[in-house]
Coordinates of C-alpha atoms and ligand atoms in Angstrom, one line a residue:
M1 CA -20.6 102.8 128.8
I2 CA -22.4 99.7 130.1
S3 CA -20.6 96.3 129.6
T4 CA -22.5 93.2 128.6
S5 CA -21.9 91.8 132.1
Q6 CA -24.1 94.6 133.3
I7 CA -26.9 94.0 130.9
R8 CA -26.5 90.4 132.4
T9 CA -27.0 91.8 135.9
C10 CA -30.0 94.0 134.6
L11 CA -31.9 91.0 132.9
L12 CA -31.4 88.8 136.0
L13 CA -32.8 91.7 138.0
S14 CA -35.6 92.3 135.9
S15 CA -36.7 88.3 136.1
V16 CA -36.1 88.2 139.7
L17 CA -38.2 91.4 140.3
G18 CA -40.3 90.7 137.6
I19 CA -40.0 94.3 136.5
L20 CA -39.6 95.0 132.8
Q21 CA -36.5 97.2 132.4
N22 CA -34.8 98.4 129.4
C23 CA -31.7 96.4 129.6
Q24 CA -30.1 98.5 126.8
V25 CA -26.4 99.2 126.3
S26 CA -25.2 102.8 125.8
A27 CA -23.4 103.2 122.2
R28 CA -19.8 102.4 122.1
K29 CA -17.7 105.0 120.4
Y30 CA -17.4 103.9 116.7
N31 CA -16.1 106.2 114.2
N32 CA -19.2 107.9 112.1
Q33 CA -19.1 110.1 109.1
S34 CA -18.1 113.2 111.1
D35 CA -15.1 111.7 113.1
P36 CA -12.0 112.7 112.1
D37 CA -10.6 109.3 112.2
W38 CA -13.3 108.1 109.7
P39 CA -11.3 106.6 106.6
K40 CA -10.4 109.2 103.9
T41 CA -11.5 109.1 100.4
G42 CA -8.4 107.4 99.4
E43 CA -8.7 104.6 101.9
W44 CA -12.3 104.0 100.5
L45 CA -10.9 103.8 96.9
K46 CA -8.4 101.3 98.2
L47 CA -11.2 99.2 99.5
S48 CA -13.0 99.1 96.4
R49 CA -9.6 98.1 94.6
D50 CA -9.2 95.4 96.7
L51 CA -12.3 93.7 96.2
S52 CA -12.8 90.9 93.5
L53 CA -13.7 92.1 89.9
L54 CA -17.3 92.3 89.9
A55 CA -17.8 93.6 93.3
E56 CA -18.9 97.2 93.9
L57 CA -18.6 99.8 96.7
Y58 CA -21.2 102.6 96.6
G59 CA -21.4 105.6 99.1
P60 CA -21.5 107.8 101.0
F61 CA -24.9 108.0 101.2
E62 CA -27.3 110.5 103.0
S63 CA -30.9 110.8 103.7
S64 CA -31.9 112.5 100.5
D65 CA -30.3 109.7 98.4
Y66 CA -33.4 107.5 100.1
E67 CA -35.7 109.8 98.3
D68 CA -34.0 109.7 95.0
L69 CA -32.7 106.0 94.8
C70 CA -35.6 104.2 96.4
Y71 CA -38.7 106.0 95.0
I72 CA -41.1 103.3 94.9
D73 CA -44.1 103.5 92.9
N74 CA -47.4 101.2 93.2
E75 CA -46.1 98.9 90.9
H76 CA -42.8 98.2 92.8
M77 CA -44.4 97.8 96.1
T78 CA -46.0 95.0 94.6
S79 CA -42.7 93.3 93.2
P80 CA -40.6 92.6 96.2
F81 CA -38.2 91.1 93.7
D82 CA -37.0 94.4 92.7
I83 CA -36.5 95.6 96.0
A84 CA -34.5 92.7 97.1
K85 CA -32.3 93.1 94.3
D86 CA -32.3 96.7 94.4
M87 CA -32.9 97.4 90.8
R88 CA -31.1 100.8 90.9
G89 CA -28.2 99.0 92.2
E90 CA -26.9 100.7 95.3
G91 CA -28.3 98.4 97.6
I92 CA -29.7 100.6 100.4
C93 CA -33.6 100.3 99.7
M94 CA -35.5 98.2 102.2
Q95 CA -38.7 96.2 101.6
Y96 CA -40.9 98.9 103.1
S97 CA -39.9 102.2 101.4
D98 CA -42.6 104.1 103.6
C99 CA -40.5 102.8 106.7
T100 CA -43.8 101.2 107.9
N101 CA -41.7 98.6 109.6
S102 CA -38.3 99.7 109.3
F103 CA -36.3 101.1 112.3
C104 CA -36.0 104.5 110.3
L105 CA -36.1 106.9 113.3
G106 CA -35.9 110.7 112.3
E107 CA -39.6 112.0 112.3
L108 CA -40.7 108.5 112.6
G109 CA -41.6 107.2 109.1
A110 CA -40.7 110.5 107.4
K111 CA -37.1 110.9 107.4
R112 CA -34.2 108.1 106.4
D113 CA -31.5 108.9 108.8
N114 CA -30.9 105.0 109.2
L115 CA -28.8 104.7 106.0
P116 CA -25.5 102.8 105.6
A117 CA -22.2 105.2 105.0
Y118 CA -21.3 102.8 102.1
V119 CA -22.7 99.6 100.7
L120 CA -20.2 96.8 99.6
M121 CA -21.9 94.4 97.2
A122 CA -20.1 91.1 97.8
K123 CA -19.3 88.7 94.9
E124 CA -17.2 86.5 96.6
E125 CA -16.3 85.5 100.1
K126 CA -12.9 87.2 99.7
D127 CA -14.9 90.4 99.2
I128 CA -16.8 89.8 102.7
V129 CA -13.6 89.1 104.3
T130 CA -11.7 92.2 102.9
G131 CA -15.0 94.5 104.0
V132 CA -14.7 92.9 107.7
Q133 CA -11.0 93.6 108.0
F134 CA -11.6 97.3 106.8
A135 CA -14.4 97.7 109.3
N136 CA -12.1 96.4 112.0
K137 CA -9.0 98.6 111.0
Y138 CA -11.3 101.8 111.1
N139 CA -13.6 101.1 113.9
I140 CA -16.7 101.1 111.8
K141 CA -19.8 99.3 112.2
V142 CA -20.9 96.7 110.1
S143 CA -24.6 96.1 108.9
V144 CA -25.6 93.0 106.5
K145 CA -28.3 92.6 104.1
S146 CA -29.6 90.2 101.9
T147 CA -33.0 91.3 100.6
G148 CA -34.0 94.1 103.0
H149 CA -37.1 92.0 104.2
S150 CA -36.3 92.7 107.7
L151 CA -39.4 94.0 109.3
S152 CA -37.8 96.0 111.9
G153 CA -35.3 97.4 109.5
A154 CA -32.1 95.5 110.9
S155 CA -30.4 95.2 107.7
T156 CA -29.7 98.8 107.6
A157 CA -27.9 101.2 110.1
K158 CA -26.5 104.5 110.2
D159 CA -22.9 105.3 109.7
T160 CA -22.1 101.6 108.9
L161 CA -20.2 99.6 106.1
L162 CA -23.3 97.7 104.9
I163 CA -22.2 94.1 103.3
W164 CA -24.9 93.4 100.8
L165 CA -25.4 90.0 99.7
A166 CA -28.2 90.0 97.1
Q167 CA -25.9 89.3 94.0
Y168 CA -23.7 86.9 95.7
P169 CA -23.6 83.9 93.4
E170 CA -25.9 81.0 94.1
D171 CA -25.0 77.4 94.8
N172 CA -27.6 74.9 95.0
T173 CA -25.3 71.6 94.8
I174 CA -27.4 68.7 96.1
Q175 CA -25.3 66.1 98.2
L176 CA -26.7 62.6 98.8
D177 CA -24.4 61.4 101.5
Y178 CA -23.7 64.5 103.8
Q179 CA -21.2 64.0 106.5
D180 CA -21.0 66.5 109.4
S181 CA -17.8 67.3 111.2
C182 CA -18.8 64.9 113.6
G183 CA -18.3 62.3 111.0
D184 CA -21.9 61.2 111.0
T185 CA -23.9 61.0 107.9
E186 CA -27.0 63.0 107.5
S187 CA -30.2 60.7 106.8
H188 CA -31.6 63.7 104.3
N189 CA -29.8 64.9 101.1
V190 CA -29.0 68.5 101.6
I191 CA -28.8 71.6 99.2
G192 CA -25.8 74.0 99.6
V193 CA -27.5 77.4 100.0
A194 CA -25.1 80.5 99.4
A195 CA -25.3 83.9 101.2
G196 CA -28.3 86.2 99.7
Q197 CA -29.7 83.1 98.0
N198 CA -33.6 83.2 97.9
F199 CA -36.2 80.6 98.1
K200 CA -37.2 81.3 94.5
S201 CA -33.6 79.8 93.3
I202 CA -34.1 76.7 95.6
A203 CA -37.4 75.9 94.3
E204 CA -36.2 76.3 90.9
A205 CA -33.3 74.2 91.7
V206 CA -35.1 71.2 93.4
G207 CA -38.2 71.4 91.4
D208 CA -40.7 68.3 92.2
D209 CA -37.8 66.3 93.1
Y210 CA -38.0 67.3 96.9
H211 CA -40.0 69.1 99.7
F212 CA -37.9 71.8 101.5
V213 CA -39.2 74.2 104.5
S214 CA -39.5 77.6 102.8
A215 CA -40.9 81.1 104.0
S216 CA -44.3 82.0 102.5
E217 CA -42.8 84.0 99.9
W218 CA -39.8 83.0 97.8
T219 CA -38.4 86.7 97.6
V220 CA -37.0 86.0 101.2
S221 CA -33.4 85.0 101.5
A222 CA -33.1 81.5 102.9
S223 CA -29.5 81.4 104.7
G224 CA -30.0 85.1 106.1
G225 CA -32.5 86.4 108.1
F226 CA -35.3 83.6 107.7
I227 CA -33.3 81.0 109.1
Q228 CA -31.3 82.9 111.7
G229 CA -34.6 84.0 112.9
G230 CA -36.3 80.8 113.3
G231 CA -38.0 80.3 110.0
V232 CA -41.7 79.6 110.1
S233 CA -43.2 77.6 107.2
F234 CA -46.7 76.5 106.2
T235 CA -45.3 72.9 106.2
S236 CA -43.3 73.4 109.7
R237 CA -45.6 71.2 111.7
H238 CA -44.5 68.4 109.9
Y239 CA -40.8 69.3 108.7
G240 CA -40.0 71.5 111.4
L241 CA -38.7 75.4 111.7
G242 CA -35.9 76.4 109.3
V243 CA -33.5 76.3 112.2
D244 CA -34.5 72.3 112.4
N245 CA -33.3 71.8 108.9
V246 CA -29.7 73.6 108.9
V247 CA -26.5 71.0 109.2
D248 CA -23.9 73.7 108.9
F249 CA -23.0 77.1 108.2
R250 CA -20.1 78.7 106.8
V251 CA -19.5 82.1 108.7
V252 CA -17.3 85.2 108.2
L253 CA -17.0 86.0 111.7
P254 CA -16.4 89.7 113.0
S255 CA -12.7 89.2 113.4
S256 CA -12.8 88.3 109.5
A257 CA -12.0 84.7 110.2
V258 CA -14.0 82.2 107.9
V259 CA -15.4 79.1 110.1
I260 CA -17.7 76.4 109.9
A261 CA -20.4 75.8 112.6
D262 CA -22.0 72.7 113.1
R263 CA -22.9 70.3 115.8
C264 CA -19.4 69.4 116.2
T265 CA -17.4 72.4 115.5
N266 CA -18.0 75.9 116.9
S267 CA -21.2 74.2 118.3
D268 CA -22.0 77.2 120.3
L269 CA -22.2 79.6 117.1
F270 CA -24.3 76.9 115.4
W271 CA -26.9 77.0 118.3
A272 CA -27.0 81.0 118.3
L273 CA -27.1 80.9 114.6
R274 CA -30.3 78.8 114.7
G275 CA -32.5 81.5 116.1
G276 CA -30.4 84.2 117.4
G277 CA -31.2 86.6 114.4
G278 CA -29.0 87.7 111.5
G279 CA -26.6 90.6 111.5
S280 CA -25.0 89.6 114.8
F281 CA -22.7 86.8 115.3
G282 CA -20.9 87.3 111.7
I283 CA -22.0 86.9 107.9
V284 CA -23.2 83.4 107.1
T285 CA -21.9 82.7 103.4
H286 CA -23.3 79.2 103.0
M287 CA -25.4 76.5 104.5
N288 CA -26.3 73.2 104.0
Y289 CA -30.0 72.5 104.2
K290 CA -32.0 69.4 104.7
L291 CA -34.2 68.1 101.5
H292 CA -37.1 66.2 102.3
A293 CA -38.7 63.3 100.2
P294 CA -41.0 64.6 97.6
T295 CA -44.6 65.3 98.4
P296 CA -47.7 66.5 96.5
I297 CA -49.7 69.5 98.2
V298 CA -53.1 70.3 98.8
R299 CA -54.1 73.6 99.3
F300 CA -57.6 74.8 100.7
S301 CA -58.5 78.4 100.6
F302 CA -61.6 78.9 102.2
N303 CA -62.8 82.7 102.4
L304 CA -66.2 83.6 104.2
E305 CA -66.2 86.4 101.6
E306 CA -69.4 88.5 102.7
S307 CA -70.1 86.5 105.5
S308 CA -67.0 87.9 107.2
S309 CA -68.9 90.9 108.2
N310 CA -71.4 88.9 110.0
D311 CA -70.3 88.7 113.5
T312 CA -72.2 85.4 114.3
T313 CA -70.5 83.7 111.5
V314 CA -67.2 84.9 112.2
S315 CA -67.6 84.0 116.0
T316 CA -68.6 80.4 114.9
F317 CA -65.9 80.0 112.8
L318 CA -63.1 81.2 115.1
K319 CA -64.6 78.9 117.8
Y320 CA -64.1 76.1 115.4
V321 CA -60.6 77.1 114.7
A322 CA -59.5 77.6 118.4
E323 CA -61.0 74.3 119.2
N324 CA -59.8 72.1 116.2
L325 CA -56.6 73.4 114.7
P326 CA -54.3 73.1 117.5
N327 CA -54.3 69.3 117.4
I328 CA -54.9 68.7 113.5
D329 CA -52.8 66.2 111.8
S330 CA -49.1 67.2 111.6
R331 CA -49.3 67.5 107.6
W332 CA -51.7 70.4 107.9
G333 CA -50.4 74.0 108.1
G334 CA -50.8 77.2 107.2
R335 CA -52.7 80.6 108.3
F336 CA -56.2 81.6 109.3
S337 CA -57.7 84.9 110.1
W338 CA -61.2 86.3 110.5
F339 CA -62.2 85.6 107.3
G340 CA -61.0 82.5 106.5
L341 CA -58.3 79.8 106.2
D342 CA -55.4 79.2 104.0
M343 CA -54.2 75.8 104.7
Y344 CA -51.5 73.4 103.0
F345 CA -51.6 69.6 103.4
A346 CA -48.4 67.6 102.5
G347 CA -49.8 64.6 100.7
F348 CA -52.5 63.6 98.5
P349 CA -56.1 64.7 98.3
R350 CA -57.8 61.5 100.0
G351 CA -55.5 62.4 103.1
A352 CA -56.4 65.7 103.1
Q353 CA -60.1 64.8 103.1
V354 CA -60.0 62.2 105.7
T355 CA -57.9 64.3 108.1
F356 CA -59.5 67.4 108.0
L357 CA -61.5 68.5 105.0
D358 CA -64.8 66.1 105.2
D359 CA -65.0 67.3 108.9
F360 CA -64.6 71.2 108.0
I361 CA -67.0 71.0 105.3
E362 CA -69.7 69.5 107.2
F363 CA -69.3 72.0 110.1
A364 CA -69.3 74.7 107.6
M365 CA -72.4 73.6 105.7
T366 CA -74.0 73.0 108.8
N367 CA -73.2 76.3 111.0
L368 CA -71.8 79.0 108.7
N369 CA -75.1 79.8 106.8
L370 CA -73.0 80.2 103.9
P371 CA -75.0 80.6 100.3
L372 CA -75.2 77.4 98.0
S373 CA -73.2 79.6 95.5
F374 CA -70.3 79.4 97.8
W375 CA -70.4 75.6 97.8
E376 CA -70.5 75.2 93.8
K377 CA -66.6 76.7 93.9
N378 CA -63.9 74.5 94.4
H379 CA -61.7 75.6 97.4
T380 CA -59.2 73.0 97.1
R381 CA -56.2 72.7 94.7
S382 CA -53.5 70.1 94.3
Y383 CA -50.1 70.7 93.4
D384 CA -47.1 68.3 92.5
S385 CA -44.8 69.8 94.9
W386 CA -43.9 72.8 97.1
S387 CA -42.1 74.3 94.5
R388 CA -45.3 74.9 92.8
V389 CA -47.1 76.5 95.5
L390 CA -44.5 79.3 96.1
P391 CA -45.1 81.2 92.8
E392 CA -48.8 81.5 93.8
L393 CA -47.9 83.1 97.1
E394 CA -45.7 86.0 95.9
E395 CA -48.6 88.3 94.8
T396 CA -50.6 88.1 98.1
T397 CA -48.3 87.2 101.1
G398 CA -46.3 90.4 100.7
Q399 CA -49.0 92.8 101.1
A400 CA -50.1 91.1 104.1
Y401 CA -46.5 91.3 105.6
V402 CA -46.5 95.1 105.0
A403 CA -49.9 95.8 106.7
E404 CA -50.2 93.5 109.4
T405 CA -47.4 91.7 110.9
S406 CA -45.7 94.2 112.8
F407 CA -46.4 92.4 116.1
S408 CA -46.7 88.7 116.8
R409 CA -47.3 86.3 119.8
L410 CA -46.7 82.8 120.2
V411 CA -49.8 80.9 121.9
P412 CA -49.1 78.0 124.2
H413 CA -50.5 74.9 123.2
D414 CA -51.6 74.5 126.8
F415 CA -53.5 77.8 126.7
A416 CA -55.1 77.1 123.3
T417 CA -56.4 73.5 124.6
E418 CA -57.1 74.1 128.3
Q419 CA -58.2 77.6 128.3
T420 CA -60.4 76.9 125.4
V421 CA -62.9 79.5 126.2
E422 CA -60.1 82.4 127.0
H423 CA -58.5 81.5 124.0
Y424 CA -61.5 81.6 121.7
Q425 CA -62.9 84.9 123.3
L426 CA -59.2 86.4 122.7
L427 CA -59.4 85.6 118.9
E428 CA -63.0 86.8 118.7
S429 CA -62.4 90.0 120.5
L430 CA -59.2 90.8 118.3
A431 CA -61.5 89.9 115.0
K432 CA -64.2 92.1 116.1
S433 CA -61.9 95.0 116.9
N434 CA -60.4 94.5 113.5
T435 CA -57.0 94.3 115.0
L436 CA -56.1 90.6 114.2
G437 CA -53.4 90.3 111.6
Y438 CA -54.0 88.3 107.9
T439 CA -51.2 85.5 108.7
N440 CA -51.8 83.7 111.8
V441 CA -49.6 80.7 111.4
L442 CA -50.3 77.1 112.7
L443 CA -47.4 75.7 114.9
G444 CA -47.1 72.7 116.7
Q445 CA -46.8 69.1 116.4
N446 CA -43.1 68.0 115.2
I447 CA -41.9 71.7 116.0
N448 CA -42.8 70.8 119.6
K449 CA -41.1 67.7 119.3
I450 CA -37.5 69.5 119.5
P451 CA -36.0 70.2 122.7
E452 CA -36.2 73.8 123.5
S453 CA -32.3 73.9 124.2
E454 CA -31.6 72.6 120.8
T455 CA -31.7 75.8 119.1
S456 CA -31.8 79.5 120.3
V457 CA -35.4 80.3 119.1
H458 CA -37.7 81.7 122.1
P459 CA -38.6 78.4 124.2
A460 CA -42.0 79.2 123.8
F461 CA -41.8 78.1 120.1
R462 CA -41.4 74.7 121.3
E463 CA -44.8 74.6 122.9
S464 CA -47.1 76.8 120.7
A465 CA -50.1 76.2 119.0
F466 CA -50.2 79.4 116.8
L467 CA -48.5 82.4 116.1
L468 CA -50.8 85.1 116.3
T469 CA -50.2 88.6 114.4
A470 CA -51.8 91.7 115.2
N471 CA -51.6 95.4 114.9
Q472 CA -50.5 97.6 117.7
I473 CA -54.1 97.8 119.4
G474 CA -54.6 94.2 118.8
Y475 CA -51.1 93.5 120.3
E476 CA -51.8 95.3 123.5
K477 CA -54.7 93.0 124.1
L478 CA -52.3 89.9 123.2
L479 CA -49.8 91.2 125.9
E480 CA -52.3 91.4 128.7
K481 CA -53.3 87.8 128.2
L482 CA -50.1 86.2 127.0
P483 CA -47.3 88.5 128.7
N484 CA -43.5 87.8 128.6
N485 CA -43.7 85.7 131.5
V486 CA -45.9 83.1 129.7
T487 CA -44.7 83.2 126.0
G488 CA -42.8 85.5 123.8
A489 CA -42.9 86.4 119.9
S490 CA -41.1 85.3 116.7
K491 CA -38.1 87.2 115.7
N492 CA -39.3 87.0 112.2
H493 CA -42.5 88.6 112.7
V494 CA -41.9 91.7 114.8
G495 CA -41.7 95.1 114.0
S496 CA -39.6 97.7 115.3
L497 CA -41.8 99.1 117.9
E498 CA -41.7 95.7 120.1
P499 CA -41.4 96.5 123.6
N500 CA -38.9 94.6 125.8
W501 CA -37.8 92.7 122.7
R502 CA -34.8 91.1 124.2
E503 CA -37.1 89.4 126.5
S504 CA -40.0 89.0 123.9
I505 CA -37.8 87.5 121.0
W506 CA -35.5 85.4 123.1
G507 CA -36.9 84.8 126.7
E508 CA -34.3 83.1 128.8
H509 CA -32.1 82.4 125.8
Y510 CA -31.1 85.7 125.5
E511 CA -28.4 85.7 128.3
R512 CA -26.7 82.5 126.6
L513 CA -26.9 84.4 123.3
L514 CA -25.3 87.7 124.9
E515 CA -22.5 85.5 126.1
I516 CA -22.0 83.8 122.6
K517 CA -22.0 87.2 121.3
E518 CA -19.3 88.5 123.4
L519 CA -16.9 85.7 122.7
Y520 CA -17.3 86.2 118.9
D521 CA -17.7 89.8 118.4
P522 CA -16.0 91.3 121.6
R523 CA -15.9 94.8 120.0
N524 CA -19.5 94.4 119.2
I525 CA -18.8 95.9 115.6
F526 CA -22.0 93.9 114.4
S527 CA -24.9 95.9 116.0
C528 CA -28.2 96.0 114.3
Y529 CA -31.5 97.0 115.8
Q530 CA -33.4 94.5 117.7
C531 CA -30.3 92.1 117.4
V532 CA -28.6 90.5 120.4
G533 CA -25.9 92.8 122.0
Y534 CA -27.6 95.9 119.9
E535 CA -26.2 99.2 121.2
G536 CA -28.0 102.5 120.6
E537 CA -31.0 104.4 119.9
E538 CA -34.5 102.6 120.7
T539 CA -38.0 103.0 120.2
D540 CA -41.2 101.1 121.0
I541 CA -45.1 101.0 120.9
Y542 CA -45.0 103.3 124.2
T543 CA -42.3 106.0 123.3
K544 CA -43.6 105.8 119.4
G545 CA -42.2 108.6 117.4
K546 CA -39.5 109.4 120.1
K547 CA -35.9 108.3 120.0
L548 CA -34.7 107.0 123.3
N549 CA -31.1 107.5 123.7
P550 CA -29.5 105.1 126.2
P551 CA -28.4 106.1 129.4
N552 CA -24.8 107.1 130.0
Q553 CA -24.1 107.7 126.2
A554 CA -20.7 108.0 125.0
P555 CA -20.0 111.7 123.6
T556 CA -20.9 111.7 119.9
G557 CA -17.9 113.6 118.7
G558 CA -17.5 116.6 116.7
T559 CA -20.6 117.5 114.2
I560 CA -20.2 118.9 110.9
D561 CA -23.2 120.6 108.5
Q562 CA -24.6 117.9 106.3
P563 CA -23.5 118.5 102.7
T564 CA -26.4 119.5 100.4
S565 CA -24.8 119.1 97.1
A566 CA -26.0 116.4 94.8
A567 CA -24.1 113.2 94.6
Q568 CA -21.1 112.8 92.1
V569 CA -20.4 109.5 90.5
L570 CA -16.7 108.4 90.1
S571 CA -15.7 105.3 88.3
T572 CA -12.9 103.3 89.3
G573 CA -12.7 100.4 86.9
S574 CA -15.9 98.2 87.5
K575 CA -16.7 99.8 90.9
L576 CA -18.5 103.0 91.6
I577 CA -17.8 105.3 94.5
I578 CA -20.4 107.9 95.1
I579 CA -18.9 110.9 96.5
M580 CA -20.8 113.6 98.1
I581 CA -18.7 116.6 97.1
G582 CA -19.1 118.8 100.1
F583 CA -18.4 115.9 102.5
S584 CA -15.2 114.6 100.7
M585 CA -14.0 118.3 100.8
Y586 CA -14.4 118.3 104.5
L587 CA -12.4 114.8 104.4
M588 CA -9.5 116.4 102.5
S589 CA -9.5 119.2 104.3
Ligands
LIG601 C1 -43.1 89.1 102.2 C2 -42.3 88.5 103.3 C3 -42.9 87.2 103.5 C4 -42.4 86.6 104.7 N1 -42.5 85.4 105.1 C5 -41.9 84.6 106.2 C6 -42.4 83.3 106.4 O1 -43.0 82.7 106.0 N2 -41.7 82.9 107.5 C7 -41.0 83.5 108.4 O2 -40.5 83.2 109.3 N3 -40.7 84.8 108.2 C8 -41.2 85.4 107.1 N4 -40.9 86.9 106.6 C9 -39.8 87.5 107.8 C10 -38.6 87.3 107.4 O3 -37.9 86.0 107.4 C11 -37.7 88.1 107.7 O4 -37.8 89.6 107.4 C12 -36.0 88.0 107.7 O5 -35.6 88.5 108.3 C13 -35.8 88.4 106.2 O6 -34.5 87.6 106.0 P1 -33.7 88.4 104.6 O7 -32.3 88.0 104.9 O8 -34.3 88.1 103.3 O9 -33.8 90.0 104.9 P2 -32.6 91.1 105.4 O10 -33.7 92.3 105.5 O11 -31.8 91.2 104.4 O12 -31.9 90.6 106.6 C14 -32.7 90.3 107.7 C15 -31.7 90.4 109.1 O13 -30.8 89.0 108.6 C16 -29.4 89.5 108.6 N5 -28.7 88.8 107.5 C17 -29.3 88.8 106.2 N6 -28.3 88.1 105.6 C18 -27.6 87.6 106.2 C19 -26.3 86.8 106.2 N7 -26.0 86.1 105.1 N8 -25.6 86.6 107.3 C20 -25.8 87.1 108.5 N9 -27.1 88.1 108.7 C21 -27.6 88.2 107.7 C22 -29.6 91.3 108.4 O14 -28.5 91.9 108.9 C23 -30.8 91.7 109.1 O15 -30.6 91.4 110.6 C24 -41.4 87.3 105.5 C25 -41.1 88.9 105.2 C26 -41.6 89.2 104.1 C27 -41.1 90.7 103.9

């Protein structure tokens, strides 16, 4: 087995020698379902009895259950809420039922063999503690899931006890004079956000009274993967990333102890949780999150429509984007692609006009050759608050995420503004080859005023102008121009095929994250794909379709034939345990 210090040496060597090495650890020996030490049915039943009244335990699962329980028709594909809350109830479905982005392995995309063994649907913090204690006792890995939105499939893993938070009770308590454990009073009011709680619930709780930093889709969970992966919002240029808005976390550690992490208490953990990715350092059961003074929002949606197939128009448009958007007023944010802009201004319409709209419209009328009818439409819309924008984003963004954002690259501000020709040509070539994603996000301004060391997101986040998204072919072009020694990627915008993901997602912060991981999870029972300290099989764009077994992998123990019998449902009070007959017979023999 390779230890974490060996990984550190490997990482050091790769940076000194400038070679990209695959510094992955070989899998430790955890119990899997075919091991004799795997808990017997009675022990699982006891776990289910130890949970709170409304909590549930489901399992064990096998691949075919995914087909049965997660069959997603077109209607469901456009309803991420159904998937997040897992309407069928067992908590194993992921946002991308076809495995487009998930680390499903098997015959890549065809077979779901990355399912947990059991799912514990937590209703109270005590359930999470009980689940983690059980996993420690029986040497079982833990996976964590709020909505299943992870693009790399990090919220599911084979042979794990999955702790599922989508039905955890919401909080939404607003505090006016919040004090952290240093005794300092926070200048913002804060809202309490519980595990699994999504941005819809925050929007409904604050209404027009406050602004808050959210994902583009309100189905995403706030205190889970979004925040822990950095948290990019269309208003981040003014209000910061998600991680810049958290004031404390409450966490069930891998040891099962419950702690607070903020600036003065467990500050290393606080740092790690602000960018180091979900599912690695423990389970966040609560966070306090900054609220900002209310602001109206102006949305400017500009779509070139038929002209987006005219190369000259697209080139002229992208040249404007490349030259002007990196330094636009901080109250503007949003996204662009080859076919248009979708921008948001935190302020009143007059401010939006003088800071950007007047200039852009004059440019477009003069240079983009758009028909007169185009200008008869109104491309702006005003909203009283961000909470009113979010419902309108639900139907559009999800689809864009499914199709296009499997890869991302942070574009350094210096590159965007000093190598303008190269920058513009890069955008143009991505657009012309149809490889640019739909959601290319504006970064910079106040995001870049926070020191790189303040949070654990890739240091490049603090000096970037844009986050570009691309499909695989586009990504290879992006990597050539903007390799890992220049910049990196956003944890929340990376699919399962990212090569050298440790370096790509965290850059020089990975080593410190690994040290903190070792401190809080020395047995590495929280091990998810593309997460700090991940152990196990890997895949990437160069090996697509193949499982990469890490070198020196520990023997996998005895094997048994997979049971083929249908699931039987046993009821234990309010808790259900589905037991595969063949499997339980094996266990009892
Ligand atoms: C439609 C859509 C829109 C999106 N919009 C944005 C956007 O605007 N900005 C942005 O930055 N990203 C965005 N994302 C990406 C999103 O932030 C990531 O996929 C994120 O990981 C989702 O977190 P989740 O908790 O909802 O999902 P999950 O898949 O449930 O979890 C993701 C990761 O976090 C871990 N995790 C979840 N909950 C917890 C917890 N309570 N404690 C510890 N670990 C936990 C999981 O183990 C997993 O590793 C979007 C994704 C989708 C699908």
